[in-house]
Short mmCIF file of C-alpha atoms and ligand atoms in Angstrom, two decimals:
data_model
loop_
_atom_site.label_atom_id
_atom_site.label_comp_id
_atom_site.label_asym_id
_atom_site.label_seq_id
_atom_site.Cartn_x
_atom_site.Cartn_y
_atom_site.Cartn_z
CA UNK N 2 -43.25 48.37 -3.61
CA UNK N 3 -43.36 51.40 -5.87
CA UNK N 4 -46.52 53.25 -6.46
CA UNK N 5 -48.86 53.45 -8.42
CA UNK N 6 -49.92 49.86 -9.32
CA UNK N 7 -52.33 50.72 -12.05
CA UNK N 8 -51.64 47.36 -13.48
CA UNK N 9 -53.47 45.74 -10.67
CA UNK N 10 -56.77 47.45 -11.63
CA UNK N 11 -59.25 47.74 -14.49
CA UNK N 12 -59.25 51.41 -15.35
CA UNK N 13 -61.07 52.43 -18.35
CA UNK N 14 -58.84 53.88 -20.98
CA UNK N 15 -58.76 57.75 -20.93
CA UNK N 16 -60.55 58.12 -17.59
CA UNK N 17 -59.11 59.92 -14.60
CA UNK N 18 -60.71 58.60 -11.67
CA UNK N 19 -60.73 60.85 -8.64
CA UNK N 20 -63.50 59.05 -6.95
CA UNK N 21 -61.93 56.19 -5.20
CA UNK N 22 -62.95 57.90 -2.02
CA UNK N 23 -66.68 57.00 -2.96
CA UNK N 24 -66.30 53.66 -4.78
CA UNK N 25 -62.99 52.24 -5.34
CA UNK N 26 -62.29 50.66 -8.93
CA UNK N 27 -62.33 46.91 -9.65
CA UNK N 28 -59.09 45.06 -8.81
CA UNK N 29 -58.06 42.50 -11.42
CA UNK N 30 -57.77 40.05 -8.63
CA UNK N 31 -61.42 40.34 -8.18
CA UNK N 32 -63.21 39.00 -11.24
CA UNK N 33 -61.31 35.63 -11.43
CA UNK N 34 -61.61 34.94 -7.79
CA UNK N 35 -65.34 35.92 -7.61
CA UNK N 36 -66.44 33.82 -10.69
CA UNK N 37 -64.22 30.75 -9.42
CA UNK N 38 -66.08 31.20 -6.07
CA UNK N 39 -69.59 31.39 -7.78
CA UNK N 40 -68.75 28.33 -10.10
CA UNK N 41 -66.55 26.22 -7.76
CA UNK N 42 -68.17 26.92 -4.38
CA UNK N 43 -71.77 27.94 -4.73
CA UNK N 44 -72.29 26.13 -7.95
CA UNK N 45 -70.52 22.96 -7.05
CA UNK N 46 -70.89 22.65 -3.37
CA UNK N 47 -74.15 24.43 -2.68
CA UNK N 48 -74.81 24.24 1.07
CA UNK N 49 -71.77 22.26 1.81
CA UNK N 50 -69.87 25.40 1.06
CA UNK N 51 -70.60 26.77 4.48
CA UNK N 52 -68.16 24.07 5.91
CA UNK N 53 -66.04 22.73 3.02
CA UNK N 54 -65.22 26.31 1.86
CA UNK N 55 -65.49 27.94 5.25
CA UNK N 56 -67.95 30.50 4.29
CA UNK N 57 -68.84 30.88 7.94
CA UNK N 58 -65.36 31.86 8.87
CA UNK N 59 -65.06 34.50 6.18
CA UNK N 60 -66.09 37.45 8.36
CA UNK N 61 -63.24 36.85 10.88
CA UNK N 62 -60.75 36.00 8.01
CA UNK N 63 -61.44 39.09 6.05
CA UNK N 64 -61.74 41.00 9.27
CA UNK N 65 -58.27 40.15 10.03
CA UNK N 66 -57.01 41.37 6.71
CA UNK N 67 -58.97 44.68 7.04
CA UNK N 68 -57.61 44.79 10.77
CA UNK N 69 -54.01 44.78 9.57
CA UNK N 70 -54.61 47.86 7.62
CA UNK N 71 -55.95 49.87 10.39
CA UNK N 72 -53.51 48.61 13.36
CA UNK N 73 -55.99 46.24 15.01
CA UNK N 74 -54.90 43.13 16.52
CA UNK N 75 -55.66 39.72 15.15
CA UNK N 76 -59.36 38.59 16.04
CA UNK N 77 -60.58 42.25 16.88
CA UNK N 78 -62.50 42.92 13.68
CA UNK N 79 -65.49 41.13 12.07
CA UNK N 80 -67.27 41.97 8.91
CA UNK N 81 -70.77 42.31 7.74
CA UNK N 82 -73.79 44.56 7.13
CA UNK N 83 -73.54 48.12 6.15
CA UNK N 84 -71.50 50.88 7.87
CA UNK N 85 -74.83 52.57 9.14
CA UNK N 86 -75.69 49.30 11.01
CA UNK N 87 -72.19 48.94 12.38
CA UNK N 88 -72.50 52.52 13.74
CA UNK N 89 -75.82 51.68 15.54
CA UNK N 90 -74.11 48.51 17.12
CA UNK N 91 -71.06 50.36 18.29
CA UNK N 92 -73.15 53.31 19.58
CA UNK N 93 -75.66 51.17 21.48
CA UNK N 94 -72.89 49.38 23.06
CA UNK N 95 -71.16 52.38 23.96
CA UNK N 96 -74.22 54.07 25.75
CA UNK N 97 -74.79 50.84 27.55
CA UNK N 98 -71.27 51.11 28.98
CA UNK N 99 -71.99 54.56 30.55
CA UNK N 100 -75.52 53.96 31.93
CA UNK N 101 -75.12 57.25 34.12
CA UNK N 102 -74.35 59.59 31.16
CA UNK N 103 -76.80 60.82 28.53
CA UNK N 104 -74.79 62.72 26.02
CA UNK N 105 -73.63 61.43 22.67
CA UNK N 106 -71.13 63.86 21.05
CA UNK N 107 -70.53 64.21 17.55
CA UNK N 108 -69.71 66.85 15.03
CA UNK N 109 -71.20 68.72 12.23
CA UNK N 110 -68.60 67.45 9.76
CA UNK N 111 -70.00 63.84 10.49
CA UNK N 112 -71.60 61.91 7.82
CA UNK N 113 -75.54 62.33 8.24
CA UNK N 114 -76.06 58.64 8.29
CA UNK N 115 -74.15 58.30 11.51
CA UNK N 116 -75.95 61.15 13.00
CA UNK N 117 -79.32 59.71 11.84
CA UNK N 118 -78.54 56.40 13.41
CA UNK N 119 -77.67 58.09 16.75
CA UNK N 120 -81.14 59.84 16.47
CA UNK N 121 -82.92 56.57 15.78
CA UNK N 122 -81.15 54.91 18.60
CA UNK N 123 -81.97 57.66 21.06
CA UNK N 124 -85.68 57.60 20.25
CA UNK N 125 -85.73 53.78 20.54
CA UNK N 126 -84.00 53.80 23.92
CA UNK N 127 -86.35 56.56 25.29
CA UNK N 128 -84.10 57.15 28.12
CA UNK N 129 -83.43 60.97 27.48
CA UNK N 130 -80.18 60.77 25.62
CA UNK N 131 -79.11 63.77 23.81
CA UNK N 132 -77.15 63.95 20.37
CA UNK N 133 -74.87 66.82 20.97
CA UNK N 134 -73.38 68.14 17.53
CA UNK N 135 -70.71 70.50 17.89
CA UNK N 136 -68.39 72.41 15.25
CA UNK N 137 -65.33 69.95 14.36
CA UNK N 138 -63.09 72.36 16.02
CA UNK N 139 -65.04 72.44 19.22
CA UNK N 140 -64.99 68.46 19.81
CA UNK N 141 -61.99 68.59 21.92
CA UNK N 142 -63.44 71.10 24.59
CA UNK N 143 -66.92 69.54 24.45
CA UNK N 144 -65.79 66.01 25.83
CA UNK N 145 -67.13 66.69 29.42
CA UNK N 146 -68.02 64.25 32.11
CA UNK N 147 -71.64 64.37 30.73
CA UNK N 148 -70.69 62.42 27.69
CA UNK N 149 -71.12 58.83 27.46
CA UNK N 150 -69.90 58.35 23.87
CA UNK N 151 -67.99 60.41 21.46
CA UNK N 152 -68.68 59.33 17.94
CA UNK N 153 -66.47 60.93 15.41
CA UNK N 154 -65.65 60.25 11.69
CA UNK N 155 -61.85 60.88 11.35
CA UNK N 156 -61.82 62.25 8.09
CA UNK N 157 -64.82 65.01 7.15
CA UNK N 158 -66.41 63.86 3.88
CA UNK N 159 -66.64 67.26 2.68
CA UNK N 160 -63.81 69.13 3.64
CA UNK N 161 -61.19 66.29 4.07
CA UNK N 162 -60.34 67.66 7.26
CA UNK N 163 -58.85 65.07 9.55
CA UNK N 164 -59.17 64.77 13.36
CA UNK N 165 -56.32 63.60 15.35
CA UNK N 166 -57.20 60.04 16.76
CA UNK N 167 -54.71 59.75 19.43
CA UNK N 168 -55.42 63.23 20.97
CA UNK N 169 -59.19 63.05 21.01
CA UNK N 170 -59.20 59.49 22.24
CA UNK N 171 -56.90 60.28 25.28
CA UNK N 172 -59.20 63.30 25.99
CA UNK N 173 -62.42 60.91 25.90
CA UNK N 174 -60.52 58.44 28.25
CA UNK N 175 -59.71 61.19 30.79
CA UNK N 176 -63.35 62.42 30.72
CA UNK N 177 -64.47 58.90 31.29
CA UNK N 178 -66.36 58.90 27.91
CA UNK N 179 -66.21 55.87 25.47
CA UNK N 180 -64.56 56.82 22.01
CA UNK N 181 -66.10 55.45 18.68
CA UNK N 182 -64.20 56.18 15.43
CA UNK N 183 -65.60 56.05 11.98
CA UNK N 184 -62.79 55.22 9.63
CA UNK N 185 -64.95 55.39 6.41
CA UNK N 186 -62.49 57.70 4.76
CA UNK N 187 -59.47 56.67 6.51
CA UNK N 188 -59.11 52.74 6.07
CA UNK N 189 -56.78 52.39 3.04
CA UNK N 190 -56.34 56.21 2.83
CA UNK N 191 -54.20 57.16 5.91
CA UNK N 192 -52.14 55.21 8.46
CA UNK N 193 -54.48 54.19 11.45
CA UNK N 194 -53.25 52.72 14.63
CA UNK N 195 -56.37 51.47 16.41
CA UNK N 196 -54.34 49.58 19.09
CA UNK N 197 -51.96 52.44 19.89
CA UNK N 198 -54.87 55.00 20.12
CA UNK N 199 -56.84 52.82 22.50
CA UNK N 200 -60.38 53.73 21.45
CA UNK N 201 -63.05 51.24 22.41
CA UNK N 202 -64.73 51.03 18.92
CA UNK N 203 -64.17 51.55 15.35
CA UNK N 204 -66.25 50.98 12.16
CA UNK N 205 -65.77 51.72 8.53
CA UNK N 206 -66.65 50.66 5.19
CA UNK N 207 -64.86 48.79 2.37
CA UNK N 208 -66.13 50.06 -0.86
CA UNK N 209 -64.42 53.43 -0.67
CA UNK N 210 -60.37 53.11 -0.29
CA UNK N 211 -60.55 49.22 0.09
CA UNK N 212 -61.99 48.57 -3.38
CA UNK N 213 -64.45 45.94 -2.20
CA UNK N 214 -67.16 47.03 -4.70
CA UNK N 215 -70.62 48.38 -4.64
CA UNK N 216 -72.31 47.11 -1.42
CA UNK N 217 -69.13 45.62 0.10
CA UNK N 218 -69.70 44.92 3.77
CA UNK N 219 -68.64 47.10 6.66
CA UNK N 220 -66.13 46.31 9.45
CA UNK N 221 -66.35 46.79 13.23
CA UNK N 222 -63.68 46.59 15.68
CA UNK N 223 -63.99 46.46 19.46
CA UNK N 224 -61.18 46.77 21.95
CA UNK N 225 -60.40 43.27 23.08
CA UNK N 226 -60.59 43.88 26.79
CA UNK N 227 -64.06 45.56 26.65
CA UNK N 228 -65.89 43.34 24.03
CA UNK N 229 -66.77 40.40 26.63
CA UNK N 230 -68.89 43.12 28.58
CA UNK N 231 -71.11 43.97 25.59
CA UNK N 232 -74.61 42.89 25.38
CA UNK N 233 -75.32 43.38 21.53
CA UNK N 234 -78.55 45.25 20.80
CA UNK N 235 -78.84 43.55 17.31
CA UNK N 236 -78.51 40.17 18.75
CA UNK N 237 -78.77 37.89 15.75
CA UNK N 238 -78.32 34.22 15.52
CA UNK N 239 -74.80 34.29 14.17
CA UNK N 240 -73.84 36.40 16.90
CA UNK N 241 -74.86 33.68 19.29
CA UNK N 242 -72.28 31.60 21.34
CA UNK N 243 -73.79 28.54 19.50
CA UNK N 244 -75.98 29.42 16.57
CA UNK N 245 -76.74 25.64 15.58
CA UNK N 246 -77.97 24.77 19.03
CA UNK N 247 -81.10 27.13 18.14
CA UNK N 248 -81.59 27.91 21.82
CA UNK N 249 -84.56 29.78 22.53
CA UNK N 250 -82.47 32.40 24.45
CA UNK N 251 -79.78 34.57 23.18
CA UNK N 252 -76.30 34.37 24.56
CA UNK N 253 -73.58 36.29 22.94
CA UNK N 254 -70.64 34.65 21.18
CA UNK N 255 -67.16 35.01 22.65
CA UNK N 256 -65.29 38.16 21.59
CA UNK N 257 -65.93 40.13 18.53
CA UNK N 258 -68.12 37.46 16.91
CA UNK N 259 -70.94 38.80 19.09
CA UNK N 260 -71.11 41.80 16.58
CA UNK N 261 -72.01 39.55 13.81
CA UNK N 262 -75.82 39.65 13.10
CA UNK N 263 -77.07 37.27 10.44
CA UNK N 264 -75.87 35.40 7.34
CA UNK N 265 -72.71 37.30 5.95
CA UNK N 266 -72.81 38.57 2.39
CA UNK N 267 -70.61 35.62 1.21
CA UNK N 268 -70.15 36.92 -2.42
CA UNK N 269 -69.27 40.46 -1.39
CA UNK N 270 -66.80 39.07 1.06
CA UNK N 271 -65.16 36.94 -1.48
CA UNK N 272 -64.92 40.01 -3.71
CA UNK N 273 -63.30 42.03 -0.90
CA UNK N 274 -61.10 39.31 0.14
CA UNK N 275 -59.72 39.22 -3.28
CA UNK N 276 -59.59 43.03 -3.64
CA UNK N 277 -57.30 43.23 -0.35
CA UNK N 278 -54.50 41.36 -2.32
CA UNK N 279 -53.57 44.77 -3.78
CA UNK N 280 -52.27 45.84 -0.30
CA UNK N 281 -49.54 42.98 -0.43
CA UNK N 282 -46.12 44.75 -0.04
CA UNK N 283 -47.72 48.14 0.20
CA UNK N 284 -46.79 50.36 3.29
CA UNK N 285 -49.35 52.62 4.41
CA UNK N 286 -46.78 55.21 5.06
CA UNK N 287 -45.86 55.16 1.44
CA UNK N 288 -49.64 55.68 0.49
CA UNK N 289 -49.70 58.76 2.78
CA UNK N 290 -46.58 60.49 1.79
CA UNK N 291 -47.59 60.02 -1.92
CA UNK N 292 -51.14 61.19 -1.28
CA UNK N 293 -49.84 64.39 0.19
CA UNK N 294 -47.67 64.95 -2.71
CA UNK N 295 -50.36 64.51 -5.03
CA UNK N 296 -52.97 66.57 -3.27
CA UNK N 297 -50.40 69.49 -2.76
CA UNK N 298 -49.51 69.06 -6.49
CA UNK N 299 -53.40 69.41 -7.14
CA UNK N 300 -54.14 72.22 -5.02
CA UNK N 301 -51.11 74.30 -6.42
CA UNK N 302 -52.02 73.78 -10.03
CA UNK N 303 -55.67 74.44 -9.44
CA UNK N 304 -54.86 77.61 -7.67
CA UNK N 305 -52.52 78.68 -10.27
CA UNK N 306 -54.83 77.89 -13.14
CA UNK N 307 -58.52 78.15 -11.87
CA UNK N 308 -58.92 81.48 -9.91
CA UNK N 309 -62.71 80.91 -9.75
CA UNK N 310 -62.30 78.18 -7.32
CA UNK N 311 -61.88 78.55 -3.49
CA UNK N 312 -60.06 75.76 -1.65
CA UNK N 313 -62.48 74.29 0.97
CA UNK N 314 -60.19 71.72 2.42
CA UNK N 315 -57.23 72.37 4.86
CA UNK N 316 -54.19 73.73 3.21
CA UNK N 317 -51.79 71.88 5.37
CA UNK N 318 -51.52 68.19 3.96
CA UNK N 319 -50.98 66.78 7.55
CA UNK N 320 -54.35 68.14 8.34
CA UNK N 321 -56.11 66.35 5.39
CA UNK N 322 -57.24 62.91 4.61
CA UNK N 323 -56.73 61.98 0.86
CA UNK N 324 -59.28 64.18 -0.67
CA UNK N 325 -59.43 67.90 -1.70
CA UNK N 326 -62.48 69.97 -2.13
CA UNK N 327 -63.06 73.38 -3.85
CA UNK N 328 -66.01 75.64 -3.72
CA UNK N 329 -67.77 77.06 -6.93
CA UNK N 330 -71.30 78.64 -7.17
CA UNK N 331 -71.92 76.31 -9.94
CA UNK N 332 -70.11 73.13 -8.45
CA UNK N 333 -72.86 70.89 -9.80
CA UNK N 334 -72.52 71.75 -13.38
CA UNK N 335 -68.74 71.92 -13.24
CA UNK N 336 -68.64 68.45 -11.95
CA UNK N 337 -71.16 67.16 -14.45
CA UNK N 338 -69.12 68.74 -17.42
CA UNK N 339 -65.82 67.20 -15.90
CA UNK N 340 -67.41 63.67 -15.72
CA UNK N 341 -68.52 64.14 -19.39
CA UNK N 342 -64.90 64.64 -20.16
CA UNK N 343 -63.78 61.54 -18.06
CA UNK N 344 -62.58 63.23 -15.11
CA UNK N 345 -64.64 61.78 -12.20
CA UNK N 346 -65.05 63.25 -8.91
CA UNK N 347 -68.18 64.16 -7.09
CA UNK N 348 -70.46 66.95 -6.19
CA UNK N 349 -71.21 67.60 -2.38
CA UNK N 350 -74.14 69.92 -1.60
CA UNK N 351 -74.24 72.90 -1.54
CA UNK N 352 -71.22 74.02 -3.68
CA UNK N 353 -68.43 71.73 -3.67
CA UNK N 354 -66.43 69.87 -6.26
CA UNK N 355 -64.51 66.89 -4.55
CA UNK N 356 -61.68 64.83 -5.55
CA UNK N 357 -60.19 61.80 -3.94
CA UNK N 358 -56.55 60.70 -4.67
CA UNK N 359 -55.68 57.25 -4.36
CA UNK N 360 -51.78 56.47 -4.72
CA UNK N 361 -52.41 52.99 -5.67
CA UNK N 362 -53.65 54.00 -9.17
CA UNK N 363 -53.33 57.69 -9.42
CA UNK N 364 -50.10 59.46 -10.39
CA UNK N 365 -48.86 63.05 -11.20
CA UNK N 366 -49.89 62.83 -15.02
CA UNK N 367 -53.43 62.22 -13.91
CA UNK N 368 -53.34 65.30 -11.41
CA UNK N 369 -51.91 67.39 -14.31
CA UNK N 370 -54.46 66.10 -16.87
CA UNK N 371 -57.44 66.63 -14.59
CA UNK N 372 -56.33 70.06 -13.83
CA UNK N 373 -55.87 70.75 -17.54
CA UNK N 374 -59.63 69.69 -18.21
CA UNK N 375 -60.66 71.60 -15.31
CA UNK N 376 -59.07 74.71 -16.20
CA UNK N 377 -60.70 74.33 -19.81
CA UNK N 378 -64.22 73.79 -18.29
CA UNK N 379 -63.95 76.95 -16.24
CA UNK N 380 -62.02 79.36 -18.74
CA UNK N 381 -64.57 78.45 -21.60
CA UNK N 382 -67.66 78.36 -19.37
CA UNK N 383 -68.25 74.80 -20.66
CA UNK N 384 -70.38 74.08 -17.44
CA UNK N 385 -72.86 76.78 -18.44
CA UNK N 386 -75.23 74.60 -20.43
CA UNK N 387 -78.52 73.37 -19.18
CA UNK N 388 -77.47 69.58 -19.99
CA UNK N 389 -75.18 69.86 -17.07
CA UNK N 390 -77.91 70.86 -14.63
CA UNK N 391 -80.15 67.87 -14.22
CA UNK N 392 -79.67 65.93 -11.15
CA UNK N 393 -79.80 62.14 -10.89
CA UNK N 394 -80.71 60.24 -7.88
CA UNK N 395 -77.03 60.00 -6.77
CA UNK N 396 -74.92 63.09 -6.97
C1 PLP R 19 -69.83 56.41 3.46
C2 PLP R 19 -70.08 56.56 4.60
C3 PLP R 19 -71.39 56.01 5.27
C4 PLP R 19 -72.16 55.21 4.46
O1 PLP R 19 -72.92 54.20 5.18
P1 PLP R 19 -73.42 52.81 4.51
O2 PLP R 19 -74.31 52.22 5.68
O3 PLP R 19 -72.47 51.94 4.06
O4 PLP R 19 -74.31 53.37 3.32
C5 PLP R 19 -71.55 56.10 6.62
N1 PLP R 19 -70.91 56.91 7.33
C6 PLP R 19 -69.75 57.49 6.86
C7 PLP R 19 -68.81 58.44 7.76
C8 PLP R 19 -69.26 57.47 5.55
O5 PLP R 19 -68.39 58.21 5.04
#
């Protein structure tokens, strides 16, 4: 199928949306499916919906759809909660698998929530674990036999720099460490082969490149041969083997279902399930090659027309995810003035403007249009206005 597929999305007229790496736009398949679900299932069936509409099976059903996009075998992915919670679950299970080791290895390019969850877990365990945060370029050499778990986000949220999953996972395996991949900026952006790389855990969110909408649930993958050994730290009733036996004692469900916790977000999962329709007939390799073409065009045009900006992302397309960042001393104001002109990207502290490229609905005309407006904002110092300097709660 040829890209882009703009016809599948609601995209506001005149807007160039380069922020699908933060929040994907609304697929047209979602509004109808969601309102039908609300009316015909929740409205008409009420509590019977858990059985007649199989709301209870939704986390596994949607998990299989997401799993296909990241190379996970059938039945190895489940949905629910937020990514931060799924990070906690994966990490707590990973350290439990290596009781003799006390180091959790991560890098300074990781998203802070992942690091915060590790810090919280370590404090809670009180067993003397250490979170070792190294430079992204030093991860490989830091995987030693002290390391219990390596917890890495494949694509750096600021620079877009991408780790090589196969190589790092092999190194972790050789060192006897458990590997956890965070695919927040990978799922739906770059080809991922979970089964091939052999990592024990992977987690990710679905409101970024998978267009599941604000608050869409996260996913978790556990390698099928290790899942039965995990005693879940967040042992909720829906991860129990027989939730409706209402036993007083927890006993984990078989397989990946033990990573479920409580009641699934049924409406959000319905929205996500419909949103995943846009991937029908799309090859992730086509997404990747188009993304590299678009980001290369963007970089070369920006460098030709906006000398004030400094490329912060890797120049080599194969080393980047699907986003590009540039540094500027007044990055916040520059981005605010772009947003006012309907070119949507985001600002990342301290000095980055960041743009996501999503081949499903972004094409070369969008890239050229965005660069023209960016050049205008810089050449005419349009950003240099107090109205572009006020920060909201979300930047
Ligand atoms: C977006 C993102 C998160 C966000 O976590 P939530 O719990 O969904 O808010 C966490 N980690 C990484 C690496 C991210 O990119």
